[in-house]
XYZ file of C-alpha atoms in Angstrom:
264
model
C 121.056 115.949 104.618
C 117.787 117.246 103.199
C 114.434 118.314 105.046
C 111.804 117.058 102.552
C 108.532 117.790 102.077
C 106.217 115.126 100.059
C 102.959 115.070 99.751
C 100.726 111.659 98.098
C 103.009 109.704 100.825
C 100.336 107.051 101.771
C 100.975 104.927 98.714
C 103.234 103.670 95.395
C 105.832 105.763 94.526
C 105.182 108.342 97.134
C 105.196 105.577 99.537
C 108.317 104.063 98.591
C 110.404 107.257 98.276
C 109.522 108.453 101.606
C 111.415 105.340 103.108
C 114.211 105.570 100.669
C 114.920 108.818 101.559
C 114.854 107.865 104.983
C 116.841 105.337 104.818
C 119.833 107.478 103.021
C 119.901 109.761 105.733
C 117.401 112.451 104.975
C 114.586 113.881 107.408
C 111.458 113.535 105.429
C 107.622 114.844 106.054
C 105.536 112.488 104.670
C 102.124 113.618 104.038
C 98.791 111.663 103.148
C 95.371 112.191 102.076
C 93.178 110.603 104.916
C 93.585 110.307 108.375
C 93.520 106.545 108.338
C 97.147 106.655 106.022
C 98.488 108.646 108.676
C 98.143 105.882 110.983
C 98.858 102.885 108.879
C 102.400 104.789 107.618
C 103.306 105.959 111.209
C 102.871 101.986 112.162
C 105.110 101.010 108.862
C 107.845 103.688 109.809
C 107.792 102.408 113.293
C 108.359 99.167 112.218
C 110.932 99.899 110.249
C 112.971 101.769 112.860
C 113.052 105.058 110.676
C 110.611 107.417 113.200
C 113.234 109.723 113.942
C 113.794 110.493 110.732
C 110.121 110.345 108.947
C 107.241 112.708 110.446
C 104.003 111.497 108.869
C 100.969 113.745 108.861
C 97.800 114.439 107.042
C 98.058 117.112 104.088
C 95.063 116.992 101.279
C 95.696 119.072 98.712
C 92.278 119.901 98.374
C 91.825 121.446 102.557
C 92.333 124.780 102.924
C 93.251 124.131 106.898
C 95.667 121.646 105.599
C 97.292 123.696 103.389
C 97.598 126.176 106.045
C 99.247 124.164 108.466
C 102.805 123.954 105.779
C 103.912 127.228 106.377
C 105.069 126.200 109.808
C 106.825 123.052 108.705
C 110.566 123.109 108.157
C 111.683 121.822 104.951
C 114.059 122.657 102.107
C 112.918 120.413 99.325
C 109.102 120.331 98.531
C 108.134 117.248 96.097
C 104.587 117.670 94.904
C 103.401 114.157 94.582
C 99.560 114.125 94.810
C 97.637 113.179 91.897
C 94.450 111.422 91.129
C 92.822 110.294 87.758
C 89.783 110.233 86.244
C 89.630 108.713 83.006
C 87.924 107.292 79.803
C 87.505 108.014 75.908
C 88.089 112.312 76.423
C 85.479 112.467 73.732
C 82.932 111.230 75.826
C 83.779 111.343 79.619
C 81.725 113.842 81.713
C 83.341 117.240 81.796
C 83.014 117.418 85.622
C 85.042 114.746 86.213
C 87.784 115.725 84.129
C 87.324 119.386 85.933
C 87.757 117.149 89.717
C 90.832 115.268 87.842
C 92.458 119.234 86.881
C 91.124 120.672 90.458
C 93.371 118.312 92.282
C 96.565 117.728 90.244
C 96.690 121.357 88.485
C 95.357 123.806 90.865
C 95.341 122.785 94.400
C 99.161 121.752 94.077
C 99.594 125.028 92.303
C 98.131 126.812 95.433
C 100.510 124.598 97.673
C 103.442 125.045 95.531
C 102.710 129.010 95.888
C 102.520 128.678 99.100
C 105.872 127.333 99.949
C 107.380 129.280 97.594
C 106.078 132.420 99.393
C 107.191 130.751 102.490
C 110.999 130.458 100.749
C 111.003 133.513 99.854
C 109.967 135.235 102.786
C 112.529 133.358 105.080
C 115.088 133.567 102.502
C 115.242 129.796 101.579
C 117.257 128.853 98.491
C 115.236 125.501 98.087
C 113.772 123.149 94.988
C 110.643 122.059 94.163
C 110.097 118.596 92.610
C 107.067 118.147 90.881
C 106.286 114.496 90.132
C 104.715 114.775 86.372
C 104.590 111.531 83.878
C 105.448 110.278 80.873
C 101.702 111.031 80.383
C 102.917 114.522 80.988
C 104.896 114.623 77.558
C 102.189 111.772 75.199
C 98.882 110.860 75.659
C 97.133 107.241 75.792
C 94.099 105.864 75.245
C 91.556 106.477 77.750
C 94.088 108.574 79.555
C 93.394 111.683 78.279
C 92.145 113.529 81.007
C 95.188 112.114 83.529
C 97.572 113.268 80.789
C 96.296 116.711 80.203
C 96.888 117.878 83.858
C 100.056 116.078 83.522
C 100.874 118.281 80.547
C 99.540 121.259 82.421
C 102.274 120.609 84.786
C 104.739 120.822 82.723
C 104.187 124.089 81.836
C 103.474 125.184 85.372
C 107.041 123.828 86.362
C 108.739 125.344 83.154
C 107.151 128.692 83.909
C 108.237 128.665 87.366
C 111.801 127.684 86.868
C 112.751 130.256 84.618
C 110.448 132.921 87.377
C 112.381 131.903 89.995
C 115.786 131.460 89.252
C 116.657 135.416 90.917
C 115.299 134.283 93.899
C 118.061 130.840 93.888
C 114.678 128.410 94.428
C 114.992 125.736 91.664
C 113.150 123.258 90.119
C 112.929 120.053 88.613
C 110.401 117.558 87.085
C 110.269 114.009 87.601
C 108.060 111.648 85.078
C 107.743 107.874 85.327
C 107.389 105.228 82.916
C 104.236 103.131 83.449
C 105.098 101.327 86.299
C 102.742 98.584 88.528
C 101.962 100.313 91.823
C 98.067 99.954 91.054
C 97.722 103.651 90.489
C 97.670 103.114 86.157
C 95.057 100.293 86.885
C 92.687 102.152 89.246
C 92.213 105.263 87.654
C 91.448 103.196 84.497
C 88.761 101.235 86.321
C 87.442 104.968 87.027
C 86.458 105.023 82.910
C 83.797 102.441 84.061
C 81.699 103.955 86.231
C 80.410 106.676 83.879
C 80.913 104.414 80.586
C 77.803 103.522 79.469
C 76.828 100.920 76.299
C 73.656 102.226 75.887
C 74.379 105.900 75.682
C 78.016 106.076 75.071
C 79.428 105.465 71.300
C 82.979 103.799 73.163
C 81.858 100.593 73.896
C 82.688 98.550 76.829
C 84.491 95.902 75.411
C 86.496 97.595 73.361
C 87.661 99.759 76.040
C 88.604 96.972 78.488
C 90.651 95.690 75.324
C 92.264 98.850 74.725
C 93.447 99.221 78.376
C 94.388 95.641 78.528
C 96.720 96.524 75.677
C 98.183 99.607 77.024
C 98.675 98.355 81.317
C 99.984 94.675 80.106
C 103.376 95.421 80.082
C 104.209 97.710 83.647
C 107.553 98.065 85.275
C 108.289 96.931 88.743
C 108.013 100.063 91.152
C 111.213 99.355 92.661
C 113.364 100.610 89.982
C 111.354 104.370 90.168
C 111.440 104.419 93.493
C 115.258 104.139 93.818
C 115.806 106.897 90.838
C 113.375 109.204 92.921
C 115.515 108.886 95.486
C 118.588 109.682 93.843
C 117.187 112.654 92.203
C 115.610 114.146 95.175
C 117.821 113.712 97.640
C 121.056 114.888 95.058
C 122.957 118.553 95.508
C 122.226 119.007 91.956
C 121.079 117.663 88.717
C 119.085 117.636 85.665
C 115.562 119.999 85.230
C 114.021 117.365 83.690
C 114.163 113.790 84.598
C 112.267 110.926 82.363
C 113.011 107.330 83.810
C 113.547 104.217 82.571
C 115.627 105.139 79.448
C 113.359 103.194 77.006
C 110.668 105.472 78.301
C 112.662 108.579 77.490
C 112.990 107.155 74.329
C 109.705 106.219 73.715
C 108.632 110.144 74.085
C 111.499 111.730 72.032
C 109.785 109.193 69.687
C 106.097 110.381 69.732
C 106.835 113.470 69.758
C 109.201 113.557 66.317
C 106.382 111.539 65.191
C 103.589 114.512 65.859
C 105.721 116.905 63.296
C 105.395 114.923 60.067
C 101.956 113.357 60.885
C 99.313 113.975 58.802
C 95.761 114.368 59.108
């Protein structure tokens, strides 16, 4: 049995893992933004008969006090979930919201992640952290840019801290999904059109809506991630890196052979 630590817990693939976990036997902290997740999810778990083995609380990424309060939790496996998005053409979208976008998903989990790793350390805890990245995290896509770049920021964040840590017997591993339909993909591409702009901004509109259309038509059913997350996280061992579903995988290995022979 794990003690795990998640954080983005109030919805999708957060959401779902936190009851999956539960469910195989694991004792889980499951953390939200707002106050008012904390009470819907407390209600769910209740409802599902798993409260003795799910504690839900409120943990933004972005509150100091919040952050604070981790250090007393007990835990052995920390999965850094929380993530917003931004987005539109990168060419074009305001540079403050792609700066919110990186505060949240690069550096405020950074400062968590630090945090319970200087909590591990101090107490002697061999555990893992499990940061939740993307396939975004290893491509890009239109009108994504600014989601992908802190997912590629990530990567090297967990990379760097893998190799740093392994004296100390804390591991890590990554976790990136495949596009799949939890509403997250969808919402932070409705963000592009709030700032986008046809009488100021050279993207227009239409074309963007198109362009998105294109790209979120085809989305997996969550189920499928959420049952791999669970088999990753709550596993003795496995793999650093873990890209899911296979044609995903593929589809990266793919763009990214691609980017040596392109030419400009």
């Amino acid at each position: 049995m794990k003690k795990i630590l998640i954080t983005g817990a109030g919805t999708g693939l957060g959401r779902g893992t936190v009851i999956g976990l539960a469910r195989a036997g694991h004792q889980v902290i499951a953390t939200t933004e707002i106050g008012s997740q904390v009470t819907e999810l407390r209600k769910h778990i209740e409802e599902l008969g798993l409260q003795d083995r799910v504690t839900v609380d409120k943990l933004d990424v972005l509150d100091a006090r919040d952050i604070a309060v981790v250090s007393g939790w007990d835990f052995d496996t920390f999965v850094s979930n929380a993530a917003i998005g931004d987005c539109g053409p990168l060419a074009e979208i305001p540079v403050e919201l792609v700066r919110r976008t990186f505060e949240t998903n690069v550096f405020a989990n950074l400062e968590l992640t630090q945090r319970v790793i200087r909590t591990w350390v101090d107490a002697g805890t061999v555990g893992r952290v499990v940061i939740v990245s993307s396939m975004g995290g290893m491509l890009t896509a239109y009108g994504l840019g600014p989601y992908c770049a802190t997912k590629h920021a990530l990567e090297a964040i967990a990379a760097t801290l893998r190799d740093e840590l392994a004296p100390t017997g804390i591991t890590v591993q990554t976790i990136n999904p495949g596009a799949y339909l939890t509403g997250f993909n969808d919402r932070i591409a409705d963000t592009t059109f709030r700032w986008l702009d046809d009488a100021v901004n050279f993207n227009r509109t239409e074309d963007v809506r198109a362009r998105f259309a294109e790209i979120l038509g085809d989305q997996f059913e969550p189920q499928d991630m959420i049952d791999k997350m669970v088999e990753i996280i709550g596993a003795e061992h496995g793999k650093y890196r873990n890209v899911w579903p296979p044609a995903t995988e593929e589809l990266i290995k793919e763009a990214q052979d691609a980017a040596w022979i392109r030419k400009v």
